[in-house]
Amino acid sequence: MDFPKAAAFLDGIWDAEIIPALTDYIRIPNKSPAFDADWEQHGHMEKVVQMFAAWAKSKLAQFPGASLEVVRLPKRTPLIFVEIPGATGNPERSGGVVSDSVVRRATVLMYGHLDKQPEMLGWTDGLGPWQPVLKDDKLYGRGGADDGYALFASLAALLALKEQGAARARTVIVIEACEESGSPDLPFYIDHLSPRIGTPDLVVCLDSGCGNYDQLWLTTSLRGNLIGSLTVRVLTEGVHSGAASGIVPSSFRILRALLSRIEDQATGRMTLPELFVEIPPDRQKQAKDAAAILGDEVWSGMPFAGSTKPMADGNAELILEKTWRPQLAVTAIDGYPLPANGGNVLLPYSTAKLSLRLPPILEAETARAAMKTALEAAPPYDAQVVFDVPRGDNGWNAPTLAPWLEASLNKASQTAFGKPVAFQGEGGSIPFMAMLGEKFPGTQFVVTGVLGPHSNAHGPNEFLHIPFAKKLSACIAQVLADHAAR
Ligand SMILES: [Zn+2]
């Protein structure tokens, strides 16, 4: 593949088509079903599906035999499924070597999602979740970077190969619409589409992060996730605190005590041994290497308030805390009025929504059972305590990188950025990678993305770093070319 030519092509299509399309996409509040129970009536999801499918279809005419289907299983979010046959291309323009067998037999699976996180508070004046703003080479708004761009970048990489007659393997693109809800619909679609997907020997996922915007970053692991609601109930109705305090124990205090059963309140370290794994030596080394590249950028990009400091000393240690150790976040509280409406009342109950990130190779079910036992056993004052946690999602640890792929990623990063590819685990979760890893143990994975410093997916001021996204697209084209030519 002629890299500068592909990069120029991608630069053009990003400016002329992808940025305008993502600008329209940001305006649509197509929140994931977990955040919009009436998503079907609201019709935002359908609008996005139609818009994405129309753009993709307009490009597929260039690939003989290609097809797109919006697959709809009953009572589930829709899924866009694209199939593009392989092509041997022009051997001279593909670097001379084209392996016919790879092009005919292999399948690349490219993945992304089109549903979004909810609004979240704290957007800077002039910015907003459904208000696209292009400023300083960044496109602000919800969902552009997580993960609306994935379909466009995936197809654009294939178009770049097509434009210069480079070989490519058969490719299927899967764009789901419930990732931000934990992908509950996806396993049904993967079963349903299994004969058409085949056995992918390469998966490309553009829903992950990057340590900086200066080189290509490969995600080597993802944490699992356990989400549940812990409720402590002490009264059947609220009572004047002058009458009840001193007699009725506070549900907040009991909640606090229960949380201390699972987490050291001084250090934030989880205390249940069942939540930890032995961190593999190669991942410990990668954390050190990533810390050497990033230095204090490991933590300095966080919008710390005042003089707030990180939780641990040492940048490699912080990376391991974020990627390989369990961590708790309390993400919502119920049972309380807003401060302006808070009277002197001893409240009947406290509910805390707990989001527990799990080490990549821990069985989520093990964590679920351990948490439920620790939180519900022998409650203080025999209060009514329930930890409602329907399921957990396993994390993912990448298989060892094949030599051809490592070489390809490095070449791509060097050519696009002038720096080698870098490796890091991610603290977030992509349930589909765990599913694929279990189903296809021999498959190679390129999990990467544009979620770098300050890009703030899920939070306020989310942005897509456009120059980086263009270079990333070119790197993906290079990997697809090398995959077909190996
Ligand atoms: Zn995402």
XYZ file of C-alpha atoms and ligand atoms in Angstrom:
487
model
C 0.000 0.000 0.000
C 1.160 3.494 -0.842
C 0.787 5.080 2.593
C 0.977 8.776 1.631
C -1.591 8.173 -1.091
C -3.935 6.412 1.369
C -3.409 9.171 3.926
C -4.262 11.844 1.346
C -7.374 9.929 0.300
C -8.496 9.563 3.924
C -7.799 13.214 4.658
C -10.135 14.096 1.804
C -12.984 11.774 2.728
C -12.811 12.791 6.394
C -13.131 16.471 5.509
C -15.698 16.121 2.746
C -17.955 13.410 4.145
C -17.153 11.978 7.561
C -16.987 15.188 9.591
C -20.275 16.511 8.107
C -21.947 13.129 8.773
C -20.707 13.013 12.378
C -21.833 16.611 12.849
C -25.394 15.539 11.943
C -25.044 12.437 14.111
C -24.078 14.424 17.213
C -27.380 16.353 16.984
C -29.389 13.134 17.449
C -29.903 12.093 21.115
C -29.881 8.354 20.409
C -29.080 7.256 23.927
C -28.470 3.597 24.597
C -31.591 1.686 25.797
C -30.306 1.619 29.407
C -30.637 5.426 29.414
C -33.758 5.719 27.247
C -36.298 2.992 27.965
C -38.592 4.459 25.260
C -35.883 4.510 22.598
C -38.174 2.769 20.133
C -40.987 5.366 20.363
C -38.515 8.263 20.373
C -37.132 7.100 17.030
C -33.665 8.615 17.462
C -31.957 5.254 17.113
C -33.839 4.559 13.884
C -32.838 7.939 12.497
C -29.157 7.177 13.099
C -29.449 3.665 11.684
C -31.027 5.055 8.496
C -28.409 7.767 8.192
C -25.444 5.415 8.742
C -26.878 2.754 6.438
C -27.520 5.297 3.678
C -23.923 6.558 3.786
C -22.471 3.056 3.839
C -24.725 1.919 0.984
C -23.632 4.865 -1.151
C -20.051 3.567 -0.821
C -20.736 -0.129 -1.269
C -21.485 0.337 -4.961
C -17.714 0.521 -5.392
C -17.238 -3.014 -4.028
C -18.629 -5.689 -6.370
C -20.786 -8.167 -4.445
C -20.944 -6.088 -1.273
C -24.165 -5.907 0.759
C -25.635 -4.131 3.759
C -28.491 -5.284 5.911
C -30.128 -3.641 8.918
C -30.798 -6.786 10.918
C -33.713 -6.634 13.349
C -34.400 -9.386 15.846
C -37.722 -8.995 17.708
C -37.619 -6.689 20.754
C -33.922 -5.882 20.275
C -31.974 -2.871 19.105
C -31.144 -3.044 15.372
C -27.715 -3.933 14.034
C -26.002 -2.856 10.802
C -24.280 -5.736 9.050
C -22.027 -5.135 6.043
C -20.326 -7.832 3.947
C -17.596 -6.932 1.475
C -15.945 -9.686 -0.580
C -12.155 -9.843 -0.682
C -10.227 -8.655 -3.719
C -6.798 -9.655 -4.961
C -6.171 -6.154 -6.239
C -3.306 -5.188 -8.450
C -0.137 -7.050 -7.323
C 2.185 -4.270 -8.453
C 0.342 -1.646 -6.455
C 0.008 -3.913 -3.407
C 3.736 -4.184 -2.930
C 4.185 -7.104 -5.292
C 3.041 -9.907 -3.025
C -0.591 -10.884 -2.892
C -1.573 -14.093 -1.225
C -4.624 -15.312 -3.069
C -5.428 -17.744 -0.297
C -5.633 -15.085 2.396
C -7.884 -12.935 0.253
C -10.167 -15.838 -0.557
C -10.274 -17.642 2.782
C -9.707 -15.106 5.543
C -12.274 -12.820 7.126
C -11.742 -9.518 8.863
C -14.416 -8.491 11.374
C -14.655 -4.753 12.012
C -16.719 -3.576 14.954
C -18.254 -0.363 16.258
C -21.418 0.950 17.915
C -23.810 3.803 17.239
C -25.691 4.157 20.560
C -24.603 6.877 22.976
C -24.036 7.593 26.625
C -26.488 10.058 28.256
C -25.916 13.834 28.457
C -24.014 14.054 31.763
C -23.561 17.356 33.620
C -20.767 19.897 33.403
C -20.467 20.842 29.710
C -18.519 24.053 29.183
C -20.536 27.074 27.999
C -21.046 26.931 24.248
C -20.695 23.123 24.186
C -23.341 20.480 24.759
C -24.008 16.796 24.147
C -26.340 17.330 21.160
C -24.638 20.450 19.874
C -21.809 19.737 17.415
C -18.970 22.273 17.639
C -15.827 22.174 15.491
C -13.003 23.942 17.290
C -9.185 23.569 17.200
C -9.316 20.446 15.004
C -11.704 18.787 17.442
C -15.339 17.882 16.909
C -17.174 18.292 20.235
C -20.427 16.530 21.135
C -21.720 13.193 22.415
C -20.878 10.070 20.474
C -18.593 11.376 17.734
C -15.552 9.677 19.275
C -17.480 6.998 21.193
C -18.179 5.460 18.780
C -20.001 7.058 15.846
C -16.838 7.418 13.763
C -16.123 3.641 13.722
C -18.339 2.713 10.755
C -17.026 5.643 8.731
C -13.362 5.057 9.556
C -13.670 1.307 8.866
C -15.291 1.750 5.492
C -12.983 4.653 4.588
C -9.932 2.441 5.222
C -11.350 -0.128 2.775
C -12.099 2.616 0.253
C -8.492 3.807 0.521
C -7.307 0.296 -0.400
C -9.815 0.071 -3.222
C -8.708 3.421 -4.616
C -5.156 2.200 -5.138
C -5.974 -1.349 -6.134
C -4.494 -2.918 -2.995
C -5.606 -6.403 -1.989
C -7.947 -6.927 0.933
C -9.544 -9.928 2.586
C -13.265 -10.501 2.875
C -14.537 -8.053 5.476
C -17.671 -7.925 7.600
C -18.608 -4.814 9.559
C -20.831 -5.085 12.633
C -22.291 -1.890 14.102
C -24.415 -2.534 17.178
C -26.830 -0.229 19.002
C -26.653 -1.311 22.657
C -22.957 -1.243 23.593
C -23.378 1.481 26.195
C -25.994 -0.750 27.875
C -23.533 -3.641 28.132
C -24.327 -5.191 24.695
C -27.227 -7.374 25.951
C -28.584 -7.828 22.400
C -25.303 -8.578 20.696
C -24.890 -12.286 21.573
C -28.237 -12.998 19.868
C -27.100 -11.226 16.722
C -23.742 -12.976 16.695
C -25.531 -16.342 16.938
C -27.991 -15.292 14.249
C -25.249 -14.022 11.904
C -22.674 -16.673 12.747
C -22.859 -18.457 9.353
C -22.411 -15.155 7.530
C -19.582 -13.951 9.759
C -17.610 -17.180 9.555
C -14.427 -17.446 11.605
C -12.666 -14.091 11.632
C -8.880 -14.333 11.722
C -8.561 -10.611 12.401
C -10.843 -8.379 14.494
C -10.580 -4.604 14.241
C -12.343 -2.674 17.009
C -12.266 1.127 16.927
C -14.042 1.693 20.253
C -11.044 1.951 22.546
C -8.493 4.508 23.672
C -5.033 5.925 23.065
C -2.461 7.090 25.606
C -1.633 10.222 23.608
C -2.228 11.596 20.117
C 1.418 11.129 19.057
C 1.461 7.466 18.018
C -0.671 4.398 17.399
C -1.852 2.676 20.594
C -2.925 -0.932 20.790
C -5.240 -2.014 23.602
C -3.943 -5.236 25.164
C -6.629 -5.753 27.796
C -10.019 -4.484 28.946
C -11.475 -4.693 32.410
C -14.710 -6.480 33.194
C -17.597 -4.742 34.877
C -20.118 -5.459 37.608
C -22.971 -3.003 38.052
C -25.465 -3.284 40.892
C -27.615 -1.290 43.298
C -27.060 -1.581 47.040
C -30.134 -0.624 49.084
C -30.249 -0.218 52.861
C -33.759 0.240 54.288
C -34.334 1.155 57.953
C -37.855 2.699 57.996
C -41.054 2.279 56.000
C -41.331 6.104 55.756
C -39.173 9.100 56.659
C -39.474 10.466 60.225
C -38.567 13.870 61.791
C -34.899 13.561 62.648
C -35.577 15.178 66.025
C -37.797 12.232 66.829
C -35.931 9.399 65.133
C -32.188 10.099 65.298
C -30.658 8.309 68.263
C -33.273 5.576 67.987
C -33.283 4.660 64.324
C -29.893 3.931 62.747
C -29.074 6.044 59.696
C -29.260 4.145 56.406
C -26.345 6.254 55.145
C -24.131 5.136 58.015
C -24.989 1.488 57.386
C -24.321 1.957 53.670
C -20.948 3.463 54.551
C -20.131 0.518 56.824
C -21.137 -2.011 54.160
C -18.927 -0.326 51.563
C -16.035 -0.572 54.008
C -16.468 -4.348 53.934
C -15.376 -4.408 50.303
C -13.111 -1.356 50.005
C -10.389 0.163 52.194
C -11.731 3.666 52.697
C -8.244 5.109 53.257
C -6.573 3.748 50.103
C -9.418 2.806 47.754
C -7.943 -0.703 47.469
C -10.671 -3.380 47.266
C -10.418 -5.773 50.201
C -12.062 -8.959 48.867
C -9.313 -11.371 47.727
C -11.752 -12.917 45.206
C -11.577 -9.688 43.177
C -7.861 -9.905 42.377
C -5.817 -11.865 39.824
C -2.110 -12.486 39.321
C -1.075 -9.794 36.805
C 0.764 -11.496 33.899
C 4.459 -10.468 33.640
C 4.102 -9.204 30.033
C 1.335 -6.844 31.123
C 3.442 -5.582 34.035
C 6.237 -4.827 31.581
C 3.827 -3.058 29.200
C 2.625 -0.865 32.066
C 6.240 0.155 32.740
C 6.852 0.850 29.033
C 3.657 2.896 28.718
C 4.582 4.853 31.866
C 7.992 5.606 30.331
C 6.284 7.041 27.215
C 3.582 8.965 29.026
C 5.329 10.103 32.211
C 2.985 12.191 34.345
C 0.482 12.300 31.461
C -0.776 9.044 32.975
C -2.651 11.212 35.469
C -2.125 14.883 34.620
C -4.869 14.846 31.974
C -7.497 14.286 34.665
C -9.496 17.413 35.491
C -8.456 17.302 39.174
C -10.233 19.851 41.370
C -8.010 22.087 43.514
C -4.937 20.251 44.782
C -6.435 16.740 44.519
C -3.738 14.117 43.974
C -3.742 10.663 42.290
C -4.513 7.583 44.392
C -1.093 5.916 44.142
C 2.557 6.817 43.655
C 4.360 5.852 40.460
C 2.998 6.078 36.942
C 3.388 2.357 36.116
C 1.585 1.529 39.362
C -1.249 3.901 38.444
C -1.583 2.200 35.048
C -1.877 -1.199 36.739
C -4.432 0.191 39.213
C -6.487 1.463 36.287
C -6.208 -1.605 34.058
C -5.590 -4.743 36.114
C -6.991 -4.117 39.609
C -10.598 -3.954 40.757
C -11.889 -0.440 41.518
C -15.189 0.845 42.820
C -17.105 3.940 41.707
C -20.424 5.007 43.228
C -22.235 6.325 40.172
C -25.660 7.279 41.512
C -27.490 7.725 44.825
C -31.212 7.374 45.455
C -33.373 8.009 48.493
C -32.291 11.639 48.917
C -33.879 14.959 47.964
C -31.707 17.666 46.419
C -30.025 19.826 49.116
C -32.486 22.690 48.569
C -35.365 20.357 49.465
C -33.674 18.447 52.280
C -35.595 18.894 55.548
C -34.622 17.528 58.965
C -35.770 14.019 58.234
C -34.236 10.668 58.965
C -34.652 9.122 55.557
C -36.155 5.640 55.136
C -33.529 4.228 52.798
C -30.309 4.774 50.879
C -29.524 3.243 47.492
C -26.074 3.470 45.928
C -25.422 2.342 42.360
C -22.062 0.566 42.399
C -19.848 0.207 39.341
C -17.042 -2.232 40.004
C -14.323 -2.587 37.359
C -12.831 -6.070 37.325
C -9.399 -7.397 36.313
C -9.351 -8.540 32.642
C -9.076 -12.264 33.354
C -11.384 -12.504 36.389
C -14.661 -14.393 35.981
C -17.358 -11.785 36.590
C -19.553 -14.425 38.238
C -16.870 -15.014 40.894
C -16.871 -11.302 41.692
C -20.662 -11.149 41.689
C -20.992 -13.950 44.233
C -18.238 -12.550 46.476
C -19.731 -9.044 46.447
C -23.258 -10.247 47.157
C -22.124 -12.332 50.129
C -19.915 -9.592 51.579
C -22.556 -6.869 51.285
C -25.656 -8.794 52.370
C -24.356 -10.992 55.208
C -25.371 -10.049 58.796
C -26.400 -6.414 58.210
C -25.818 -3.949 61.080
C -29.014 -3.587 63.215
C -30.609 -6.309 61.052
C -31.492 -3.570 58.572
C -33.008 -4.639 55.235
C -30.070 -4.872 52.818
C -30.247 -5.964 49.181
C -27.473 -5.892 46.605
C -29.312 -6.175 43.295
C -26.773 -7.227 40.670
C -28.311 -9.111 37.745
C -25.089 -9.967 35.936
C -21.469 -9.118 35.394
C -19.416 -8.779 32.217
C -16.068 -10.481 31.798
C -13.035 -8.470 30.746
C -10.575 -9.429 28.032
C -6.857 -10.045 27.708
C -5.455 -9.988 24.148
C -3.833 -13.113 22.729
C -0.124 -12.842 21.891
C 0.361 -10.642 18.860
C 1.268 -12.473 15.629
C 4.661 -11.314 14.261
C 3.145 -10.061 10.963
C 0.650 -7.927 12.876
C 3.185 -6.475 15.281
C 5.391 -5.535 12.318
C 2.437 -4.034 10.474
C 1.288 -1.924 13.431
C 4.790 -0.657 13.971
C 5.248 0.222 10.316
C 1.881 2.015 10.319
C 2.683 4.011 13.449
C 6.173 4.923 12.242
C 4.867 6.064 8.873
C 1.888 8.007 10.218
C 3.435 9.489 13.359
C 7.212 8.916 13.214
C 6.977 6.899 16.436
C 6.593 3.177 17.227
C 3.303 1.559 18.187
C 2.647 1.607 21.943
C 0.698 -0.855 24.069
C -1.571 -0.383 27.028
C -4.467 -1.962 28.841
C -7.695 -0.005 29.073
C -9.673 0.454 32.256
C -12.994 0.373 30.420
C -14.972 -2.552 29.068
C -16.098 -3.662 25.605
C -18.245 -6.744 26.236
C -18.002 -7.865 22.611
C -14.240 -8.406 22.813
C -14.709 -10.876 25.684
C -17.407 -12.663 23.652
C -15.183 -12.883 20.575
C -12.113 -13.883 22.555
C -13.998 -16.832 24.032
C -15.609 -17.829 20.744
C -12.538 -17.453 18.512
C -9.406 -18.216 20.557
C -7.155 -18.217 17.463
C -8.163 -14.743 16.290
C -5.875 -11.709 16.236
C -7.207 -8.406 17.575
C -6.527 -4.792 16.721
C -8.395 -2.947 19.463
C -7.664 0.743 19.317
C -9.423 4.087 19.200
C -9.447 7.842 19.515
C -10.320 8.163 23.203
C -7.166 9.924 24.373
C -6.339 12.677 26.879
C -9.311 14.988 27.608
C -11.517 13.348 24.938
C -13.850 12.510 27.842
C -16.210 9.911 26.443
C -19.167 9.418 28.839
C -18.377 12.776 30.540
C -18.900 16.402 29.527
C -16.981 18.004 26.625
C -16.471 14.760 24.688
C -14.490 15.386 21.526
C -13.104 13.615 18.480
C -9.475 14.562 17.745
C -9.695 14.876 13.972
C -5.994 14.807 12.936
C -5.498 11.713 15.092
C -8.635 10.022 13.719
C -7.378 10.580 10.148
C -3.982 9.051 10.943
C -5.618 6.165 12.767
C -7.744 5.470 9.663
C -4.580 5.303 7.559
C -2.954 2.936 10.066
C -5.997 0.645 9.841
C -5.747 0.678 6.031
C -2.088 -0.357 6.361
C -2.968 -3.257 8.685
C -5.718 -4.460 6.328
C -3.291 -4.295 3.380
C -0.592 -6.196 5.269
C -3.146 -8.758 6.415
C -4.128 -9.497 2.808
C -0.546 -9.480 1.513
C 1.020 -11.727 4.134
Zn -17.887 2.982 23.077
